[in-house]
Amino acid sequence: MRDRLATPDFVLWTGDDTPHVPNEQLGEEKVLHIIANLTSLINETFPGTKVYAAMGNHDFHPKNQFPGKEHRIYDQTAELWRPWLNDASLPLFRAGAFYSEKLPGPGTRGRMVVLNTNLYYDQNNETAGDEDPAGQFQWLEETLTNASRADEKVYIVGHVPPGFFEKKRGKPWFRRGFNERYLGIVQKHHRVIAAQFFGHHHTDSFRLFYSDTGSPINVMFLAPGVSPWKTTLPGVSNGANNPAIRVIDYDQDTLQVLFCFSLPQDMVTYYLNLTHANMMESPWKEEFPEWEEEYRLTEAFQVPNGSAHSMQMVLERIWKDPHYLQLYYEFNSARYDLEPCKQECRVDHLCAIREVDFVKYNECVKTNSSASAATSVWLLVFCMFLGFLSSQRVL
């Protein structure tokens, strides 16, 4: 990526750095060693560049079990990331692995909020009985309120997202109460949140947030994975991906802070085609696979930018037009899974994009599944009726 963009304004690192293997094959020291190696690699690749790093659910031992209090892994990771953290962020990170900092650049009014959403993961037994693990929800509300008063705009970054996994029907990531509270915070403070950037899925997708009247008010982008890991989640069909990474263009004009400062203007996703890369192997000469431009958001889906309103247009296109649905579906795995996205696939993806709320998601799946089933029944009856008429004509 350094060849594509040698001097980015900053880097977003959404976590999950260790192998997805049983706990017995890792330990605290191995986890910290892997985080240290990747930290060093990013520093060497982009020296002097600000990095906003979030911890993933596998960046802990035992995996997923992030506590809502101080821990050795938090403390050691804070030391590794000290060059990227200011003095005010260090105690926050040590206490709960979250922090907030101003975006780089003179006179900027942008702010980055990095969350530890592993605290809300439904596989995390450490925080199952807590109302507000590590006090992060309260801190987030205060941070967004203060940002609004300071005339700032905010990017929210995290690993585990709210809502549902688009490749497995009915699979949420947050516990229900945590999901409701996060959704409420976004709805309340949406004017100060420019966009949200999360990972965890290893897939390329997005989520929309709506007002009580149904207007799109915010968007969350889910980044594709660099690792081509194949999910072991039961019920997921072909859950692998080509490695992918993306570059986001954003508006730095602080004079437009109230309207479009830091609004994503375009996103360019690059990917490594593993099928082609494996075919390049030659014993006689060295060949290195190249990362290719996969797509530009504005060109692929014919939208002006990455705002919530533009992404609502994307949703409507993939909802109504099979061409855009298939295009989105192939991008979802960075062109690894090229099979047709049929009706059940369509419902799973589009309901996950549209409904972050538990109840509304279930209603979306039920309504659209019922509609498609009714269509199938009527089609069958119509075909049988035609067959009867044809038989009558023959007779």
Coordinates of C-alpha atoms in Angstrom, one line a residue:
M1 CA 0.0 0.0 0.0
R2 CA 2.9 2.3 0.5
D3 CA 3.3 2.3 -3.3
R4 CA -0.3 3.4 -3.7
L5 CA -0.3 6.0 -1.0
A6 CA 3.1 6.8 0.6
T7 CA 2.0 9.5 3.0
P8 CA -1.5 9.0 4.3
D9 CA -2.9 11.6 6.7
F10 CA -3.4 8.7 9.2
V11 CA -4.0 5.0 9.3
L12 CA -7.0 3.2 10.8
W13 CA -6.2 -0.2 12.2
T14 CA -9.3 -2.0 13.4
G15 CA -7.7 -5.0 15.1
D16 CA -7.7 -8.8 15.1
D17 CA -4.0 -9.4 14.8
T18 CA -3.4 -12.9 16.1
P19 CA -4.2 -16.2 14.5
H20 CA -7.8 -17.4 14.9
V21 CA -6.8 -20.6 16.7
P22 CA -7.8 -22.3 20.0
N23 CA -6.7 -20.6 23.2
E24 CA -4.3 -23.5 24.0
Q25 CA -2.2 -22.5 21.1
L26 CA -1.6 -19.0 22.3
G27 CA -1.1 -17.1 25.6
E28 CA -0.6 -13.6 26.8
E29 CA 3.0 -13.4 25.7
K30 CA 2.3 -14.7 22.2
V31 CA -0.6 -12.3 21.8
L32 CA 1.6 -9.4 22.8
H33 CA 4.5 -10.5 20.7
I34 CA 2.2 -10.6 17.6
I35 CA 0.8 -7.1 18.3
A36 CA 4.4 -5.9 18.8
N37 CA 5.5 -7.3 15.4
L38 CA 2.6 -5.7 13.5
T39 CA 3.1 -2.4 15.3
S40 CA 6.7 -2.4 14.2
L41 CA 5.8 -3.3 10.6
I42 CA 3.3 -0.5 10.4
N43 CA 5.8 1.9 11.9
E44 CA 8.4 0.9 9.4
T45 CA 6.0 1.1 6.4
F46 CA 4.5 4.5 7.4
P47 CA 7.1 6.2 9.6
G48 CA 5.9 9.3 11.4
T49 CA 2.2 8.6 10.4
K50 CA -0.5 8.8 13.0
V51 CA -2.1 5.5 13.6
Y52 CA -5.5 5.0 15.3
A53 CA -5.5 1.4 16.5
A54 CA -8.4 -0.5 18.0
M55 CA -8.1 -3.9 19.7
G56 CA -9.9 -6.9 18.1
N57 CA -11.6 -9.7 19.9
H58 CA -8.6 -12.0 19.2
D59 CA -6.1 -9.5 20.6
F60 CA -6.5 -10.9 24.1
H61 CA -6.0 -14.1 26.0
P62 CA -8.3 -15.9 26.5
K63 CA -9.8 -14.6 23.2
N64 CA -13.0 -12.5 23.5
Q65 CA -12.7 -12.2 27.3
F66 CA -11.9 -8.4 27.6
P67 CA -12.5 -7.1 31.1
G68 CA -14.0 -3.7 31.9
K69 CA -11.1 -2.8 34.1
E70 CA -7.3 -2.6 34.0
H71 CA -5.4 -5.5 32.7
R72 CA -1.8 -6.4 31.8
I73 CA -2.6 -6.8 28.1
Y74 CA -4.2 -3.3 28.0
D75 CA -1.1 -1.9 29.8
Q76 CA 1.4 -3.5 27.6
T77 CA -0.5 -2.7 24.4
A78 CA -0.6 1.0 25.5
E79 CA 3.2 0.9 25.8
L80 CA 3.5 -0.5 22.3
W81 CA 1.2 2.2 20.9
R82 CA 2.6 5.0 23.1
P83 CA 4.1 6.8 20.0
W84 CA 0.6 7.0 18.6
L85 CA -1.2 8.0 21.8
N86 CA -1.1 11.3 23.6
D87 CA -0.7 11.6 27.4
A88 CA -4.4 11.9 28.0
S89 CA -5.2 8.7 26.1
L90 CA -2.8 6.5 28.0
P91 CA -4.7 6.2 31.3
L92 CA -8.0 5.6 29.4
F93 CA -6.4 2.9 27.3
R94 CA -4.9 1.2 30.3
A95 CA -8.3 1.2 32.0
G96 CA -10.5 0.0 29.1
A97 CA -8.6 0.1 25.8
F98 CA -10.5 3.1 24.4
Y99 CA -9.5 6.7 23.7
S100 CA -10.2 9.9 21.7
E101 CA -7.8 12.2 20.0
K102 CA -7.9 15.1 17.5
L103 CA -7.2 14.4 13.9
P104 CA -3.8 15.5 12.7
G105 CA -3.2 18.8 10.9
P106 CA -3.2 22.5 11.9
G107 CA -6.6 23.9 12.7
T108 CA -8.4 20.7 12.2
R109 CA -11.8 20.3 13.9
G110 CA -12.0 16.6 13.4
R111 CA -11.8 14.0 16.2
M112 CA -11.2 10.3 16.3
V113 CA -13.0 8.1 18.9
V114 CA -11.6 4.6 19.2
L115 CA -13.8 2.2 21.1
N116 CA -13.3 -1.2 22.7
T117 CA -16.5 -2.8 21.5
N118 CA -15.1 -6.2 22.5
L119 CA -16.7 -5.3 25.8
Y120 CA -20.1 -5.7 24.2
Y121 CA -19.4 -8.9 22.3
D122 CA -21.8 -11.7 23.0
Q123 CA -18.9 -14.1 23.5
N124 CA -17.4 -12.0 26.3
N125 CA -18.4 -13.6 29.6
E126 CA -16.4 -11.0 31.6
T127 CA -18.9 -8.2 30.9
A128 CA -22.2 -10.2 30.5
G129 CA -23.7 -8.8 33.7
D130 CA -22.5 -5.2 33.4
E131 CA -24.7 -2.3 32.3
D132 CA -21.7 -0.1 31.2
P133 CA -18.4 -2.0 31.1
A134 CA -15.5 0.2 31.9
G135 CA -17.9 3.2 31.8
Q136 CA -17.3 3.4 28.0
F137 CA -20.9 4.3 27.1
Q138 CA -21.0 7.2 29.5
W139 CA -17.5 8.3 28.3
L140 CA -18.7 8.1 24.7
E141 CA -21.8 10.2 25.4
E142 CA -19.6 12.8 27.2
T143 CA -17.0 12.8 24.4
L144 CA -19.7 13.3 21.7
T145 CA -21.4 16.0 23.7
N146 CA -18.1 17.9 24.2
A147 CA -17.2 17.5 20.5
S148 CA -20.5 19.1 19.5
R149 CA -19.9 22.0 21.8
A150 CA -16.4 22.4 20.4
D151 CA -17.8 22.4 16.8
E152 CA -16.0 19.2 16.0
K153 CA -16.9 16.2 13.8
V154 CA -16.1 12.7 14.8
Y155 CA -15.0 9.4 13.3
I156 CA -15.9 6.4 15.4
V157 CA -13.6 3.4 15.0
G158 CA -13.9 -0.1 16.6
H159 CA -13.6 -3.8 15.9
V160 CA -16.8 -5.7 16.7
P161 CA -19.8 -3.9 15.1
P162 CA -23.4 -3.7 16.3
G163 CA -26.1 -5.4 14.3
F164 CA -26.0 -8.7 12.4
F165 CA -23.6 -10.7 10.3
E166 CA -24.8 -10.6 6.7
K167 CA -23.5 -14.1 5.9
K168 CA -25.4 -15.9 8.7
R169 CA -29.0 -15.1 9.3
G170 CA -29.9 -14.0 12.8
K171 CA -26.3 -13.8 14.0
P172 CA -25.7 -10.7 16.2
W173 CA -22.4 -9.6 17.7
F174 CA -23.4 -7.4 20.6
R175 CA -25.6 -8.5 23.5
R176 CA -29.1 -7.1 23.0
G177 CA -28.9 -4.4 25.8
F178 CA -25.5 -3.2 24.5
N179 CA -26.8 -3.1 21.0
E180 CA -29.8 -1.0 22.0
R181 CA -27.7 1.5 23.9
Y182 CA -25.1 1.9 21.2
L183 CA -27.9 2.5 18.6
G184 CA -29.5 5.1 20.9
I185 CA -26.2 7.0 21.3
V186 CA -25.7 7.1 17.5
Q187 CA -29.3 8.3 17.0
K188 CA -28.9 11.0 19.7
H189 CA -25.5 12.3 18.5
H190 CA -25.7 11.6 14.8
R191 CA -25.1 15.2 13.8
V192 CA -21.6 15.1 15.3
I193 CA -20.6 11.7 13.9
A194 CA -19.2 12.0 10.4
A195 CA -18.9 8.2 9.9
Q196 CA -18.1 4.9 11.6
F197 CA -15.4 2.4 10.6
F198 CA -15.4 -1.2 12.0
G199 CA -13.9 -4.6 11.1
H200 CA -14.5 -8.1 12.5
H201 CA -16.4 -9.5 9.6
H202 CA -13.5 -10.0 7.2
T203 CA -16.1 -8.8 4.6
D204 CA -16.8 -5.5 2.8
S205 CA -20.2 -4.1 3.8
F206 CA -21.9 -1.2 5.5
R207 CA -24.7 -0.5 8.0
L208 CA -27.2 2.4 8.0
F209 CA -28.7 4.1 11.0
Y210 CA -32.1 5.9 10.8
S211 CA -34.0 8.5 12.7
D212 CA -37.4 7.7 14.3
T213 CA -39.0 9.0 11.1
G214 CA -37.0 6.7 8.9
S215 CA -34.5 9.1 7.4
P216 CA -30.9 7.9 7.0
I217 CA -28.7 9.7 9.6
N218 CA -25.4 7.8 9.8
V219 CA -23.4 5.1 8.1
M220 CA -20.9 2.5 9.3
F221 CA -18.4 1.0 6.9
L222 CA -17.2 -2.5 7.6
A223 CA -13.7 -3.0 6.2
P224 CA -12.7 -6.2 4.3
G225 CA -10.0 -8.3 5.9
V226 CA -6.3 -8.4 5.0
S227 CA -6.1 -12.0 6.0
P228 CA -7.8 -14.6 3.7
W229 CA -9.2 -16.5 6.7
K230 CA -12.1 -18.9 6.1
T231 CA -14.7 -18.5 8.9
T232 CA -15.5 -21.5 11.1
L233 CA -18.9 -20.1 12.1
P234 CA -21.4 -22.9 11.6
G235 CA -23.9 -22.3 8.8
V236 CA -21.8 -19.8 6.8
S237 CA -21.4 -20.8 3.2
N238 CA -18.1 -20.0 1.5
G239 CA -17.1 -17.6 4.2
A240 CA -13.6 -16.7 2.9
N241 CA -12.2 -13.6 1.2
N242 CA -9.4 -12.3 -0.9
P243 CA -7.1 -9.9 1.1
A244 CA -8.3 -6.3 0.7
I245 CA -7.5 -2.9 2.0
R246 CA -8.9 0.5 1.3
V247 CA -8.1 4.2 1.0
I248 CA -10.6 6.8 2.0
D249 CA -10.7 10.3 0.5
Y250 CA -12.2 12.9 2.9
D251 CA -12.9 16.6 3.0
Q252 CA -10.3 18.4 5.2
D253 CA -11.9 21.9 4.8
T254 CA -12.5 23.1 8.3
L255 CA -14.7 25.9 7.0
Q256 CA -17.3 23.3 6.2
V257 CA -17.2 21.6 9.5
L258 CA -20.9 21.9 10.2
F259 CA -21.9 20.3 7.0
C260 CA -19.4 18.0 5.4
F261 CA -16.1 18.2 7.1
S262 CA -14.5 14.7 7.1
L263 CA -17.4 13.3 5.1
P264 CA -16.1 10.3 3.2
Q265 CA -15.8 11.6 -0.4
D266 CA -14.8 8.3 -2.0
M267 CA -13.4 4.9 -1.0
V268 CA -11.0 3.0 -3.2
T269 CA -10.6 -0.7 -2.3
Y270 CA -7.6 -2.7 -3.4
Y271 CA -7.4 -6.5 -3.3
L272 CA -5.0 -9.3 -3.9
N273 CA -6.5 -12.0 -6.2
L274 CA -5.2 -15.2 -4.5
T275 CA -6.3 -17.4 -7.4
H276 CA -4.1 -15.4 -9.8
A277 CA -1.3 -15.1 -7.3
N278 CA -1.1 -18.9 -6.8
M279 CA -1.0 -19.4 -10.6
M280 CA 2.0 -17.1 -10.8
E281 CA 4.3 -19.5 -8.8
S282 CA 7.3 -20.3 -10.9
P283 CA 10.5 -22.3 -10.0
W284 CA 12.6 -20.4 -12.6
K285 CA 11.9 -16.7 -11.8
E286 CA 10.6 -14.5 -9.0
E287 CA 7.2 -13.1 -9.6
F288 CA 5.3 -11.1 -7.1
P289 CA 1.5 -10.6 -7.2
E290 CA 0.2 -7.1 -7.4
W291 CA -2.6 -5.5 -5.4
E292 CA -5.2 -4.3 -7.9
E293 CA -7.8 -1.6 -7.6
E294 CA -11.1 -3.5 -7.0
Y295 CA -13.5 -0.6 -7.1
R296 CA -14.3 3.0 -6.3
L297 CA -17.4 3.5 -4.3
T298 CA -18.7 6.5 -6.3
E299 CA -18.1 4.9 -9.7
A300 CA -19.3 1.4 -8.9
F301 CA -22.6 2.5 -7.4
Q302 CA -23.0 5.9 -9.0
V303 CA -23.2 8.0 -5.9
P304 CA -21.6 11.4 -5.1
N305 CA -19.9 10.5 -1.8
G306 CA -20.0 8.2 1.2
S307 CA -22.6 10.1 3.2
A308 CA -25.6 8.4 4.8
H309 CA -27.9 9.7 2.1
S310 CA -25.5 8.4 -0.6
M311 CA -25.3 5.0 1.0
Q312 CA -29.1 4.9 1.3
M313 CA -29.0 5.3 -2.5
V314 CA -26.6 2.3 -2.7
L315 CA -28.9 0.2 -0.5
E316 CA -31.9 1.1 -2.8
R317 CA -29.9 0.1 -5.9
I318 CA -28.8 -3.2 -4.6
W319 CA -32.4 -3.8 -3.2
K320 CA -34.1 -3.2 -6.5
D321 CA -31.5 -4.0 -9.2
P322 CA -30.0 -7.5 -9.5
H323 CA -26.9 -6.0 -11.3
Y324 CA -26.0 -3.9 -8.3
L325 CA -26.9 -6.7 -5.9
Q326 CA -24.5 -9.1 -7.6
L327 CA -21.8 -6.3 -7.8
Y328 CA -22.1 -5.7 -4.0
Y329 CA -22.0 -9.4 -3.3
E330 CA -18.8 -10.0 -5.2
F331 CA -17.2 -6.9 -3.5
N332 CA -18.3 -8.4 -0.1
S333 CA -15.7 -11.1 -0.3
A334 CA -13.2 -9.0 -2.4
R335 CA -14.2 -11.1 -5.5
Y336 CA -13.5 -14.4 -3.9
D337 CA -17.1 -15.7 -3.9
L338 CA -18.5 -15.1 -7.4
E339 CA -21.6 -17.3 -7.1
P340 CA -25.0 -15.7 -7.8
C341 CA -26.6 -14.0 -4.8
K342 CA -30.1 -15.5 -4.8
Q343 CA -33.2 -14.6 -2.8
E344 CA -32.2 -15.9 0.6
C345 CA -28.7 -14.3 0.2
R346 CA -30.4 -11.1 -0.9
V347 CA -32.6 -10.9 2.2
D348 CA -29.7 -11.7 4.6
H349 CA -27.4 -9.0 3.2
L350 CA -30.0 -6.3 2.7
C351 CA -31.7 -6.7 6.1
A352 CA -28.3 -6.7 7.8
I353 CA -27.4 -3.4 6.1
R354 CA -30.7 -1.7 6.8
E355 CA -31.6 -2.8 10.3
V356 CA -29.1 -2.7 13.2
D357 CA -31.9 -2.9 15.7
F358 CA -32.7 -6.5 16.8
V359 CA -36.5 -6.3 16.5
K360 CA -36.5 -4.4 13.2
Y361 CA -33.9 -6.8 11.7
N362 CA -36.1 -9.8 12.6
E363 CA -39.1 -8.1 11.1
C364 CA -37.2 -7.3 7.9
V365 CA -36.1 -10.9 7.5
K366 CA -39.6 -12.3 8.3
T367 CA -41.4 -9.9 5.9
N368 CA -39.0 -10.3 3.0
S369 CA -38.8 -14.1 3.4
S370 CA -42.6 -14.3 3.5
A371 CA -42.8 -12.1 0.4
S372 CA -40.4 -14.2 -1.5
A373 CA -42.1 -17.4 -0.4
A374 CA -45.5 -16.0 -1.5
T375 CA -44.0 -15.0 -4.9
S376 CA -42.7 -18.6 -5.3
V377 CA -46.1 -20.1 -4.5
W378 CA -47.9 -17.8 -6.9
L379 CA -45.3 -18.6 -9.6
L380 CA -45.8 -22.3 -9.0
V381 CA -49.6 -21.9 -9.3
F382 CA -49.3 -19.8 -12.4
C383 CA -47.1 -22.4 -14.0
M384 CA -49.5 -25.2 -13.1
F385 CA -52.3 -23.2 -14.5
L386 CA -50.5 -22.6 -17.8
G387 CA -49.7 -26.3 -17.9
F388 CA -53.4 -27.1 -17.5
L389 CA -54.3 -24.7 -20.3
S390 CA -51.7 -26.3 -22.5
S391 CA -53.0 -29.7 -21.8
Q392 CA -56.5 -28.6 -22.7
R393 CA -55.3 -27.2 -26.0
V394 CA -53.6 -30.5 -26.8
L395 CA -56.7 -32.4 -26.0

